[in-house]
Every structure is written in structure tokens, then in C-alpha cells.
């Protein structure tokens, strides 16, 4: 057999095995599924987590799939029911999920999540300007939070607002209180004038500004919260039993090892660092006081 023909024959013999490799891998291990709280524009979330899924599949050697959900409670429920093994939670939803799934734990967070911040934003017609403290002049205006269990879009800012108004509930401070559902929606509602004020995740504010979705002649920041711990990757405690001893550690190392700007940029994070449940004790205390862990 001539050399060229031999090469073709060898290639033909090897090709089926190569094509079968992904299928064989999928048959060997169940698909590793993860989700995330829907905290902003769905298109951005699909882009962000599609890249994460491809990266994890390549590094972990198991099939990986991202499953979007429609609400913060749905993300927690999927995790609790074992429909997903990993989730990108906010501070409060992470505490809620770990409380219901023994053995689950936080394994990684954005470097910026150790000292996260909420921003209070105002429609330009209010005439309010940025100040270091929460202004008494916000009383009597319309106000929207994000999702009801959002750490940066409701729980922590409400904690500080109550502190500034002698423990009064938001309904006693503002003329009307709403829940937009996510940070991007909050920005649009305040920018349009549907609400005078709102609170948002600072990273979504920055991402939306860079994307040209914020008209700063119509909406601006009037207060920045003190720092608090927020988003993190939380994994179920039973994944080592399914995917093999050491899988959790490998997953943590893989997340912390992400250096590709194309993956990190959609998160608005410079890198991921190891996380520990104990870091979220301050958020847990506020969530418990608000009745969100009952």
C-alpha cells in the first residue's frame, strides 16, 4: 500500500473512535448541570454561562449543561431538588440553598464579591445628587427593589434604609414600593421615570453603562452602600459520590483557575477566588432577621 493510501486508511480507522468519544463520555457520567439566579438581562446570562459550560466540560471531562431559571426561588428549588449540582447564587440565595441541602458549600466567588456594594439610583427629575449617606429627601417618593430575595437588589439596601429611618419599613418611607425582578429592569424603570428611585448591583450598573443601556442624563447614582459579601458558586455535597472522589476540589480549582477575559468580562469580575460558608455570616444574619430563612 502506498504511503498516502495507508494514511487515509489509518485516518478512516481512527475517525469513528474520535467521533464516539464525547458520546462515550456522556454515557459514562451523568451530565453535570448548573444554574444561576436570573439577576439581569437574559441574553447576557446566556452568553456568560454558555462560556462557563464549555470551559467546565473541557476541564472536568464530563458533560456540562447550563439551565436557566425564571426566578431566584426557582434557582434555589432546582438546587435543593438535585436538578442542578452547582449554582451561581447571590449571598442570600446561597445561604437559603445551603441551609436546605446538608453537605453543600460555597467554593468560589468573584474577587469583587468579598466586598460587594449596592447603588441607589434616582431619576433625574428628582433633582437628587450623590451623597455619602442615605438622604432623608428620598422619603415620600416611589421606589423599586430588584428581586425579593436579591442580596444587593433588596436585602442589604433595605437593611441600610431601615437603619437610616429609625427602623421604619420601606412601605412607611416611600409612597409606593415595587419589585422589578432584576437589576437591569430596575435601571430601566428608574431611567424611564416609572419609579423615582431604585437599588441595583454595582456590577450590573457598570456592565449596562458599558453596553450603552444607561442614559446618565436621566438616571444617576445617589448613594453607595457599605461593602458586604455577595455572589458565589455553591456546590451540592453529593457530587463526589456521582463524579468521583476529589471532584469538588477539582471543580473549585477549575473555577478559580479561569483566566480567560472572554469568560470573566460578562461577570464583571477580574477573577474567581476560593470561598467559604463562614464569609456569608453577615448576610445570613440580615436574611434571618428579615425572615428569609424561615
Rosetta silent file (secondary structure, phi, psi, omega in degrees, C-alpha in Angstrom):
SEQUENCE: XXXXXXXXXXXXXXXXXXXXXXXXXXXXXXXXXXXXXXXXXXXXXXXXXXXXXXXXXXXXXXXXXXXXXXXXXXXXXXXXXXXXXXXXXXXXXXXXXXXXXXXXXXXXXXXXXXXXXXXXXXXXXXXXXXXXXXXXXXXXXXXXXXXXXXXXXXXXXXXXXXXXXXXXXXXXXXXXXXXXXXXXXXXXXXXXXXXXXXXXXXXXXXXXXXXXXXXXXXXXXXXXXXXXXXXXXXXXXXXXXXXXXXXXXXXXXXXXXXXXXXXXXXXXXXXXXXXXXXXXXXXXXXXXXXXXXX
SCORE:     score description
SCORE:     0.000 S_00000001
   1 L     0.000  131.824  178.872    0.000    0.000    0.000 S_00000001
   2 L   -65.981  159.304 -175.284    1.296    3.366   -0.945 S_00000001
   3 H   -59.348  -44.536 -178.725    2.051    5.822    1.859 S_00000001
   4 H   -62.804  -42.306 -179.796   -0.817    8.187    1.023 S_00000001
   5 H   -66.264  -37.634  178.244   -3.341    5.375    0.884 S_00000001
   6 H   -62.316  -41.633  179.705   -2.032    3.984    4.184 S_00000001
   7 H   -62.514  -42.125  178.990   -2.511    7.374    5.847 S_00000001
   8 H   -63.054  -40.816 -179.206   -6.069    7.579    4.575 S_00000001
   9 H   -64.454  -42.612  179.711   -6.799    4.071    5.855 S_00000001
  10 H   -64.256  -43.240  179.275   -5.413    4.884    9.321 S_00000001
  11 H   -61.005  -40.843 -179.560   -7.384    8.123    9.464 S_00000001
  12 H   -65.477  -36.455 -179.233  -10.551    6.296    8.477 S_00000001
  13 H   -70.560  -34.955 -177.147   -9.972    3.702   11.179 S_00000001
  14 H   -82.502  -28.321 -174.291   -9.396    6.302   13.895 S_00000001
  15 H   -55.161  -46.938 -178.389  -12.144    8.705   12.919 S_00000001
  16 H   -60.135  -39.203 -179.452  -15.114    6.724   14.332 S_00000001
  17 H   -62.809  -41.877 -179.449  -13.395    6.357   17.729 S_00000001
  18 H   -64.578  -40.731 -178.947  -12.738   10.077   17.880 S_00000001
  19 H   -68.719  -26.943 -177.554  -16.307   10.896   16.935 S_00000001
  20 H   -83.412  -14.363 -173.573  -17.618    8.489   19.546 S_00000001
  21 H   -55.583  -49.002 -179.861  -15.510    9.943   22.380 S_00000001
  22 H   -62.013  -40.339  179.964  -17.984   12.640   23.526 S_00000001
  23 H   -64.238  -41.963  179.983  -20.909   10.237   23.365 S_00000001
  24 H   -63.072  -40.450  178.371  -18.962    7.593   25.323 S_00000001
  25 H   -62.117  -44.523 -179.659  -18.094   10.221   27.936 S_00000001
  26 H   -63.053  -34.714 -179.410  -21.738   11.283   28.221 S_00000001
  27 H   -73.280  -29.765 -176.203  -22.783    7.669   28.715 S_00000001
  28 H   -73.969  -42.355 -177.818  -20.176    7.109   31.409 S_00000001
  29 L  -125.274  142.350  175.943  -21.119   10.060   33.627 S_00000001
  30 L   -65.506  154.460  179.499  -24.410   11.910   34.012 S_00000001
  31 L   -63.597  132.454  176.014  -24.450   15.477   32.749 S_00000001
  32 E   -84.860  117.553 -171.462  -23.231   17.974   35.323 S_00000001
  33 E  -113.267  137.111  176.034  -25.909   20.659   35.396 S_00000001
  34 E  -134.791  161.167  178.446  -25.701   24.155   36.841 S_00000001
  35 E  -138.493 -174.349 -179.204  -27.926   27.208   37.043 S_00000001
  36 E  -157.184  152.245  174.898  -27.802   30.826   38.228 S_00000001
  37 L   -65.904  137.989 -178.564  -30.121   33.419   39.704 S_00000001
  38 L   -82.790   77.421 -170.449  -31.674   35.477   36.851 S_00000001
  39 L   -92.303   -2.296 -178.030  -30.379   38.819   38.080 S_00000001
  40 L  -160.830 -166.112 -177.464  -30.135   40.700   34.780 S_00000001
  41 L   -47.925  126.776 -175.267  -30.665   40.682   31.005 S_00000001
  42 H   -61.876  -36.513 -179.676  -31.328   37.098   29.788 S_00000001
  43 H   -62.726  -41.983  179.103  -29.164   37.484   26.668 S_00000001
  44 H   -65.790  -38.310  179.720  -26.165   38.427   28.785 S_00000001
  45 H   -64.723  -41.792 -179.779  -26.791   35.479   31.118 S_00000001
  46 H   -63.262  -41.335  178.350  -26.953   33.021   28.207 S_00000001
  47 H   -64.516  -47.417 -177.375  -23.669   34.338   26.825 S_00000001
  48 H   -59.371  -53.399 -171.790  -21.998   34.307   30.237 S_00000001
  49 H   -83.217  -19.575  171.717  -22.996   30.813   31.316 S_00000001
  50 H   -63.618  -40.615  177.838  -22.692   29.220   27.884 S_00000001
  51 H   -67.557  -38.334  178.405  -18.993   30.047   28.002 S_00000001
  52 H   -64.546  -42.204 -179.481  -18.705   28.687   31.532 S_00000001
  53 H   -60.456  -44.858  179.860  -20.384   25.410   30.494 S_00000001
  54 H   -63.418  -41.714 -179.473  -17.954   24.893   27.610 S_00000001
  55 H   -64.253  -46.855 -178.825  -14.990   25.682   29.830 S_00000001
  56 H   -63.979  -40.548 -179.623  -16.081   23.329   32.628 S_00000001
  57 H   -61.409  -41.625  179.932  -16.801   20.487   30.209 S_00000001
  58 H   -65.837  -42.386 -174.647  -13.333   20.787   28.715 S_00000001
  59 H   -82.122  -33.817 -175.130  -11.556   20.946   32.077 S_00000001
  60 H   -89.851  -21.668  178.740  -13.651   18.488   34.089 S_00000001
  61 L    75.157   21.515  174.525  -14.039   15.820   31.404 S_00000001
  62 L  -129.721  155.681  176.307  -17.763   15.349   31.995 S_00000001
  63 L   -63.828  136.418 -177.749  -20.749   16.663   30.026 S_00000001
  64 E  -130.246  137.349 -179.295  -21.804   20.059   31.402 S_00000001
  65 E  -139.144  137.401  173.732  -25.020   21.979   30.772 S_00000001
  66 E   -95.470  131.797  178.462  -26.348   25.360   31.947 S_00000001
  67 L  -118.837  114.135  178.316  -30.065   25.502   32.695 S_00000001
  68 L   -73.696  153.539  175.494  -31.662   28.971   33.018 S_00000001
  69 L  -128.600  166.351 -172.923  -34.455   29.576   35.511 S_00000001
  70 L   -94.528  -13.426 -176.318  -37.104   32.276   35.721 S_00000001
  71 L  -153.150  164.374  176.636  -36.750   33.417   39.328 S_00000001
  72 H   -61.448  -48.576  178.638  -34.493   33.449   42.374 S_00000001
  73 H   -59.037  -34.494  179.814  -36.711   30.932   44.271 S_00000001
  74 H   -66.010  -34.293  177.623  -36.637   28.628   41.210 S_00000001
  75 H   -65.116  -43.533  179.215  -32.826   28.602   41.310 S_00000001
  76 H   -65.356  -44.250 -179.210  -32.873   27.569   44.973 S_00000001
  77 H   -61.426  -42.239  178.968  -35.563   24.934   44.375 S_00000001
  78 H   -60.529  -39.479  179.527  -33.615   23.392   41.471 S_00000001
  79 H   -68.800  -46.138 -178.191  -30.563   23.112   43.695 S_00000001
  80 H   -62.726  -39.694 -178.297  -32.487   21.680   46.656 S_00000001
  81 L   -79.036   -4.385  179.510  -34.246   19.082   44.463 S_00000001
  82 L    79.728   13.225  177.763  -30.969   17.939   42.913 S_00000001
  83 L   -73.654  -23.998  173.921  -31.953   19.075   39.413 S_00000001
  84 L  -130.296  152.851 -178.840  -28.682   21.036   39.336 S_00000001
  85 L  -104.215  -15.559 -176.144  -25.427   20.278   41.116 S_00000001
  86 E  -142.644  146.694  177.885  -23.902   23.758   41.059 S_00000001
  87 E  -147.270  146.187  172.017  -25.347   27.273   41.160 S_00000001
  88 E   -94.703   99.819 -175.705  -24.207   30.883   40.885 S_00000001
  89 E  -104.472  160.657  165.498  -26.123   32.333   43.813 S_00000001
  90 L   -81.516  176.838 -177.832  -26.337   35.723   45.445 S_00000001
  91 H   -57.413  -48.337 -176.739  -25.428   35.977   49.121 S_00000001
  92 H   -70.821  -47.445 -179.127  -28.961   35.352   50.409 S_00000001
  93 H   -63.305  -31.910  176.591  -29.996   32.652   47.932 S_00000001
  94 H   -65.285  -43.736  178.085  -26.715   30.843   48.649 S_00000001
  95 H   -63.138  -43.050  179.646  -27.451   30.849   52.374 S_00000001
  96 H   -60.169  -45.878 -176.444  -31.010   29.645   51.690 S_00000001
  97 H   -66.648  -44.887 -177.341  -29.823   26.787   49.461 S_00000001
  98 H   -66.891  -30.649  178.732  -27.048   25.586   51.760 S_00000001
  99 H   -66.997  -25.345 -176.266  -29.420   25.579   54.740 S_00000001
 100 H  -100.180   -9.539 -178.382  -31.669   23.125   52.882 S_00000001
 101 L  -125.611   94.918 -179.943  -29.004   20.839   51.378 S_00000001
 102 L   -56.309  136.418  178.476  -26.722   19.252   54.001 S_00000001
 103 L    91.826  -14.433  178.540  -23.133   18.976   52.805 S_00000001
 104 L   -75.103  155.245 -179.084  -23.439   21.731   50.203 S_00000001
 105 E  -159.844  156.660  175.398  -20.953   24.570   50.419 S_00000001
 106 E   -75.809  133.805 -177.898  -19.652   27.731   48.800 S_00000001
 107 E  -122.023  -21.392 -179.145  -16.479   27.000   46.836 S_00000001
 108 E  -156.471  152.015  178.258  -15.676   30.097   44.767 S_00000001
 109 E  -147.315  163.192  173.840  -16.614   33.745   44.431 S_00000001
 110 E   -68.641  148.411  177.633  -15.572   36.721   42.370 S_00000001
 111 H   -56.717  -32.502 -179.032  -12.661   38.638   43.834 S_00000001
 112 H   -77.578  -15.232 -176.335  -15.030   41.615   43.916 S_00000001
 113 H   -77.403  -11.763  177.310  -17.720   39.645   45.786 S_00000001
 114 H   -72.029  -22.392  179.753  -15.823   39.763   49.076 S_00000001
 115 H  -142.356   67.245 -176.242  -16.650   43.491   49.272 S_00000001
 116 E   -80.827  166.307  179.097  -19.704   43.978   47.084 S_00000001
 117 L  -143.579  149.799  168.925  -21.871   47.112   47.004 S_00000001
 118 E  -101.321  153.605  175.215  -25.380   48.194   46.150 S_00000001
 119 E  -119.501  136.939  169.621  -26.100   51.508   44.463 S_00000001
 120 E   -95.638  129.325 -178.187  -29.157   53.677   44.988 S_00000001
 121 E  -118.086  154.770 -177.306  -30.106   55.355   41.734 S_00000001
 122 E  -136.356  145.089  172.350  -32.510   58.224   41.054 S_00000001
 123 E   -67.634  143.337 -176.597  -34.383   59.594   38.073 S_00000001
 124 H   -58.758  -28.619 -178.351  -33.011   62.987   37.035 S_00000001
 125 H   -66.933  -15.632  178.767  -36.351   64.722   37.635 S_00000001
 126 H   -72.761  -23.639 -177.702  -35.931   64.161   41.408 S_00000001
 127 L    76.156    3.584 -178.130  -33.023   66.615   41.451 S_00000001
 128 L   -76.806  143.187  178.374  -31.197   64.358   43.919 S_00000001
 129 L  -119.449  164.835 -177.845  -27.393   64.201   43.771 S_00000001
 130 L   -65.288  139.317  178.672  -24.912   61.672   45.154 S_00000001
 131 L  -141.209  155.945 -177.611  -24.239   61.878   48.889 S_00000001
 132 L   -70.675  -23.381 -179.677  -22.167   59.744   51.315 S_00000001
 133 L  -118.440  162.695  175.334  -25.218   58.886   53.454 S_00000001
 134 L   -66.324  128.097 -173.186  -28.805   57.895   52.640 S_00000001
 135 L   -86.662  136.830  177.943  -30.699   61.164   52.165 S_00000001
 136 H   -63.119  -21.376 -177.775  -33.899   61.944   54.079 S_00000001
 137 H   -69.592   -7.301  177.601  -35.169   63.563   50.865 S_00000001
 138 H   -77.537  -17.412 -178.904  -35.847   60.102   49.387 S_00000001
 139 L   -62.413  141.288  177.127  -38.857   59.750   51.722 S_00000001
 140 L    87.140   -3.888 -179.693  -42.244   60.078   50.058 S_00000001
 141 L   -97.978  170.749  176.476  -41.009   59.112   46.590 S_00000001
 142 E   -84.153  147.852 -169.894  -41.678   55.954   44.568 S_00000001
 143 E  -146.764  137.783  174.665  -39.083   53.220   44.962 S_00000001
 144 E  -126.681  134.273  168.099  -38.290   49.839   43.397 S_00000001
 145 E   -87.266 -177.689  173.986  -36.146   46.983   44.629 S_00000001
 146 L   -91.032 -117.970  174.075  -34.972   44.189   42.312 S_00000001
 147 L   -80.809  154.792 -175.100  -35.961   40.601   43.155 S_00000001
 148 L   -62.826  -32.404 -179.486  -37.463   39.982   46.584 S_00000001
 149 L  -108.541   21.002  176.843  -34.552   37.757   47.723 S_00000001
 150 L   -73.698  130.991 -179.906  -31.805   39.656   45.928 S_00000001
 151 H   -66.187  -52.030 -176.253  -28.900   40.415   48.262 S_00000001
 152 H   -89.142  -16.600 -178.223  -27.766   43.613   46.540 S_00000001
 153 H   -99.774   -3.752  176.746  -31.138   44.482   44.985 S_00000001
 154 H  -153.770  -60.447 -166.049  -33.228   44.261   48.146 S_00000001
 155 H   -61.626  -54.490 -177.398  -31.963   42.635   51.364 S_00000001
 156 H   -70.376  -45.438  177.637  -28.811   44.622   52.151 S_00000001
 157 H   -61.755  -36.671  177.345  -30.040   48.015   50.877 S_00000001
 158 H   -63.366  -37.377  177.873  -33.299   47.593   52.799 S_00000001
 159 H   -58.340  -45.119 -179.066  -31.232   46.876   55.914 S_00000001
 160 H   -72.943  -35.977  179.001  -29.398   50.198   55.490 S_00000001
 161 H   -64.747  -44.354  177.520  -32.551   52.147   54.537 S_00000001
 162 H   -60.032  -39.948  179.667  -34.346   50.936   57.670 S_00000001
 163 H   -63.054  -33.477 -178.871  -31.309   51.992   59.707 S_00000001
 164 H   -77.843  -17.094 -177.620  -31.467   55.497   58.223 S_00000001
 165 L  -122.218   40.095  172.644  -35.187   55.849   59.058 S_00000001
 166 L    54.599   38.535  174.614  -35.267   54.532   62.644 S_00000001
 167 L    82.837    4.255  179.311  -36.337   51.018   61.683 S_00000001
 168 L   -65.403  147.333  175.192  -39.327   52.002   59.524 S_00000001
 169 L   -75.317  154.739  179.461  -40.386   49.562   56.811 S_00000001
 170 H   -53.480  -37.130 -179.932  -39.998   50.687   53.168 S_00000001
 171 H   -64.920  -20.940  177.558  -43.782   50.952   52.855 S_00000001
 172 H   -89.744  -13.689 -177.126  -43.755   53.540   55.639 S_00000001
 173 H   -98.297  -43.048 -173.367  -40.967   55.552   53.993 S_00000001
 174 L  -103.723  157.055 -179.431  -41.892   55.589   50.301 S_00000001
 175 L   -75.281  -26.032  177.929  -45.164   56.477   48.571 S_00000001
 176 E  -156.255  135.384 -179.119  -45.034   53.282   46.500 S_00000001
 177 E  -122.437  130.781  178.930  -42.697   50.249   46.653 S_00000001
 178 E  -126.149  172.576  175.376  -42.160   47.783   43.805 S_00000001
 179 E  -131.048  109.167 -174.177  -40.036   44.752   42.908 S_00000001
 180 L   -72.719  -29.655 -177.903  -38.699   44.872   39.357 S_00000001
 181 L   107.964  -35.932  177.157  -37.366   41.282   39.319 S_00000001
 182 L  -157.857  166.685 -172.979  -33.782   42.014   38.254 S_00000001
 183 H   -65.938  -42.364 -179.923  -31.155   44.749   38.233 S_00000001
 184 H   -60.725  -39.811  179.250  -31.310   45.607   34.533 S_00000001
 185 H   -66.109  -39.133  178.103  -35.072   46.058   34.819 S_00000001
 186 H   -59.028  -45.915 -179.727  -34.625   48.318   37.857 S_00000001
 187 H   -59.463  -43.964 -177.918  -32.296   50.591   35.895 S_00000001
 188 H   -67.293  -37.319 -179.357  -34.766   50.854   33.019 S_00000001
 189 H   -67.620  -38.110  179.326  -37.729   51.567   35.322 S_00000001
 190 H   -75.472  -39.729  179.099  -35.903   54.405   37.103 S_00000001
 191 H   -61.708  -37.885 -178.545  -34.455   55.759   33.878 S_00000001
 192 H   -78.024  -15.447 -178.006  -37.933   55.880   32.308 S_00000001
 193 L    92.951    2.597  176.949  -39.440   57.595   35.325 S_00000001
 194 L   -62.396  -31.628  172.301  -41.755   54.697   36.217 S_00000001
 195 L  -131.459  148.521  176.635  -40.095   54.903   39.648 S_00000001
 196 L   -72.522  -38.404 -171.457  -38.212   57.817   41.212 S_00000001
 197 E  -137.386  160.744  174.775  -35.639   55.606   42.912 S_00000001
 198 E  -163.036  171.210  175.233  -34.226   52.099   42.928 S_00000001
 199 E  -126.914  140.432 -175.894  -31.323   49.974   44.159 S_00000001
 200 E  -140.697  160.970  171.354  -29.051   47.872   41.957 S_00000001
 201 E   -67.312  127.442 -175.839  -25.985   45.649   41.921 S_00000001
 202 H   -62.876  -31.798 -177.492  -22.999   47.890   41.125 S_00000001
 203 H   -70.277  -35.455  177.442  -21.546   45.357   38.660 S_00000001
 204 H   -70.006  -38.333  175.791  -24.748   45.274   36.574 S_00000001
 205 H   -56.823  -47.272 -179.565  -24.823   49.087   36.616 S_00000001
 206 H   -64.156  -43.352 -179.873  -21.266   49.114   35.254 S_00000001
 207 H   -64.223  -41.869 -179.556  -22.000   46.447   32.614 S_00000001
 208 H   -68.945  -34.715  175.469  -25.163   48.230   31.446 S_00000001
 209 H   -62.209  -47.307 -179.138  -23.314   51.554   31.257 S_00000001
 210 H   -64.487  -28.746 -179.993  -20.597   49.982   29.097 S_00000001
 211 L   -83.640    0.692  178.625  -23.294   48.413   26.917 S_00000001
 212 L    75.960   20.438 -177.682  -24.828   51.853   26.316 S_00000001
 213 L   -94.428   -3.800 -177.796  -28.069   50.984   28.122 S_00000001
 214 L  -113.423  123.199  174.702  -27.800   53.760   30.722 S_00000001
 215 L   -98.077   99.865 -173.327  -28.636   57.382   29.877 S_00000001
 216 L   -73.822   -0.631  170.061  -26.885   59.235   32.694 S_00000001
 217 L   -82.557  -13.529 -177.904  -28.759   62.439   31.835 S_00000001
 218 L  -112.687  -23.058 -178.374  -31.889   60.607   33.063 S_00000001
 219 E  -145.471  139.913 -178.836  -30.629   58.343   35.865 S_00000001
 220 E  -149.584  164.673  179.846  -27.670   58.597   38.238 S_00000001
 221 E   -80.702  132.548  177.940  -26.166   57.141   41.413 S_00000001
 222 E  -119.014   -7.122  177.705  -27.095   58.974   44.632 S_00000001
 223 E  -162.740  142.316  176.568  -25.691   56.570   47.282 S_00000001
 224 E  -119.370  129.381 -175.336  -23.204   53.688   47.528 S_00000001
 225 L   -73.382  162.660  167.222  -23.680   51.094   50.269 S_00000001
 226 L   -63.285  159.904 -178.456  -21.016   49.841   52.670 S_00000001
 227 L   -73.159  150.977  176.556  -19.361   46.597   51.417 S_00000001
 228 E  -153.573  157.782  178.756  -20.840   43.142   52.062 S_00000001
 229 L   -74.859  142.867 -178.280  -20.200   39.579   50.731 S_00000001
 230 L  -136.844 -118.633 -166.857  -22.361   38.588   47.782 S_00000001
 231 L   -54.334  150.221  176.297  -22.291   36.203   44.784 S_00000001
 232 E  -161.679  158.062  171.486  -20.685   32.768   44.976 S_00000001
 233 E   -88.851  123.604  176.807  -20.585   29.342   43.341 S_00000001
 234 E  -117.517  134.589 -177.061  -22.254   26.772   45.648 S_00000001
 235 E  -118.630  147.615  176.083  -21.992   23.026   45.001 S_00000001
 236 L   -69.906  154.300 -177.250  -24.009   20.122   46.376 S_00000001
 237 L   -80.402   -8.091 -176.066  -22.260   17.768   48.788 S_00000001
 238 L   -98.440    7.475 -175.451  -23.104   14.629   46.835 S_00000001
 239 H   -71.228  -29.596  178.130  -21.158   15.376   43.638 S_00000001
 240 H   -65.053  -34.008  178.266  -18.062   13.431   44.727 S_00000001
 241 H   -67.583  -30.557 -178.723  -20.238   10.331   45.030 S_00000001
 242 H   -86.708  -42.916 -171.930  -21.509   10.824   41.479 S_00000001
 243 H  -107.535   -0.332  176.390  -18.402   12.060   39.675 S_00000001
 244 L   110.094  151.490 -179.693  -15.644   10.523   41.823 S_00000001
 245 L   -57.169  136.330  177.856  -13.590   11.394   44.890 S_00000001
 246 L    88.449    0.443 -177.141  -11.942   14.793   44.621 S_00000001
 247 H   -64.827  -40.630 -178.694  -14.421   16.157   42.082 S_00000001
 248 H   -60.990  -43.271  179.767  -15.443   19.072   44.309 S_00000001
 249 H   -65.241  -39.235  178.549  -11.826   20.123   44.768 S_00000001
 250 H   -64.869  -40.060  178.462  -11.203   19.796   41.030 S_00000001
 251 H   -63.087  -44.877  179.133  -14.291   21.909   40.327 S_00000001
 252 H   -61.163  -46.491  179.806  -13.133   24.585   42.761 S_00000001
 253 H   -62.092  -35.870 -179.228   -9.640   24.641   41.245 S_00000001
 254 H   -67.477  -43.167  178.607  -11.156   24.843   37.761 S_00000001
 255 H   -65.969  -45.428 -179.575  -13.339   27.841   38.628 S_00000001
 256 H   -66.658  -24.121 -178.123  -10.531   29.630   40.440 S_00000001
 257 L   -83.714    0.325  179.510   -8.255   28.874   37.506 S_00000001
 258 L   -66.619  123.587  177.382  -10.325   30.824   34.968 S_00000001
 259 L  -125.112   -6.852 -176.718   -8.141   33.495   33.395 S_00000001
 260 L   -69.274  116.363  179.001   -9.887   33.958   30.030 S_00000001
 261 H   -58.454  -27.537 -179.366  -11.164   37.573   29.831 S_00000001
 262 H   -67.000  -25.738  176.706  -13.929   36.369   27.493 S_00000001
 263 H   -88.752  -42.056 -174.828  -15.384   34.359   30.406 S_00000001
 264 H   -73.067  -37.611 -174.518  -14.666   36.824   33.213 S_00000001
 265 H   -57.908  -44.084  179.369  -15.791   40.037   31.486 S_00000001
 266 H   -63.754  -17.310  175.484  -19.517   39.121   31.253 S_00000001
 267 H   -84.574  -19.269 -171.405  -19.425   38.594   35.042 S_00000001
 268 L    69.733   31.193 -178.610  -17.824   41.976   35.650 S_00000001
 269 L  -122.147  147.201  178.249  -15.200   40.096   37.698 S_00000001
 270 L   -82.974  -29.498  178.084  -11.386   40.184   37.493 S_00000001
 271 L  -173.291  169.998  172.964  -11.039   36.563   38.697 S_00000001
 272 E  -105.816  145.793  179.825  -12.595   33.944   40.949 S_00000001
 273 E  -129.617  159.513  178.820  -11.139   33.119   44.369 S_00000001
 274 E   -59.152  146.825  178.887  -11.912   30.336   46.891 S_00000001
 275 L  -123.769  160.084 -179.417  -14.986   30.949   49.060 S_00000001
 276 L  -138.699  141.831 -178.698  -16.058   29.703   52.465 S_00000001
 277 H   -54.392  -37.611 -174.900  -19.530   29.495   54.020 S_00000001
 278 H   -61.298  -25.243 -179.268  -18.361   31.465   57.062 S_00000001
 279 H   -65.225  -20.051 -175.513  -17.748   34.548   54.903 S_00000001
 280 H   -97.713   12.233  179.074  -21.510   34.868   54.414 S_00000001
 281 H   -57.617  -41.461  178.886  -22.353   35.061   58.140 S_00000001
 282 H   -61.819  -41.260  178.534  -23.184   38.824   57.928 S_00000001
 283 H   -67.394  -39.682  179.139  -25.633   38.250   55.070 S_00000001
 284 H   -60.681  -41.215 -179.607  -27.114   35.250   56.872 S_00000001
 285 H   -63.222  -43.175 -179.997  -27.759   37.364   59.967 S_00000001
 286 H   -68.358  -41.685  179.396  -29.595   40.049   57.965 S_00000001
 287 H   -63.541  -39.237  179.107  -31.579   37.460   55.978 S_00000001
 288 H   -65.442  -43.033  179.218  -32.602   35.697   59.181 S_00000001
 289 H   -63.722  -28.818 -179.560  -33.736   38.970   60.757 S_00000001
 290 L   -86.525   -0.133  178.541  -35.781   39.672   57.613 S_00000001
 291 L    77.726   20.276 -176.848  -37.492   36.288   57.866 S_00000001
 292 L   -90.560   -1.502  178.947  -35.953   34.979   54.643 S_00000001
 293 L  -113.356   11.953 -179.294  -34.573   31.779   56.192 S_00000001
 294 L   -73.959    0.000    0.000  -37.815   30.534   57.748 S_00000001
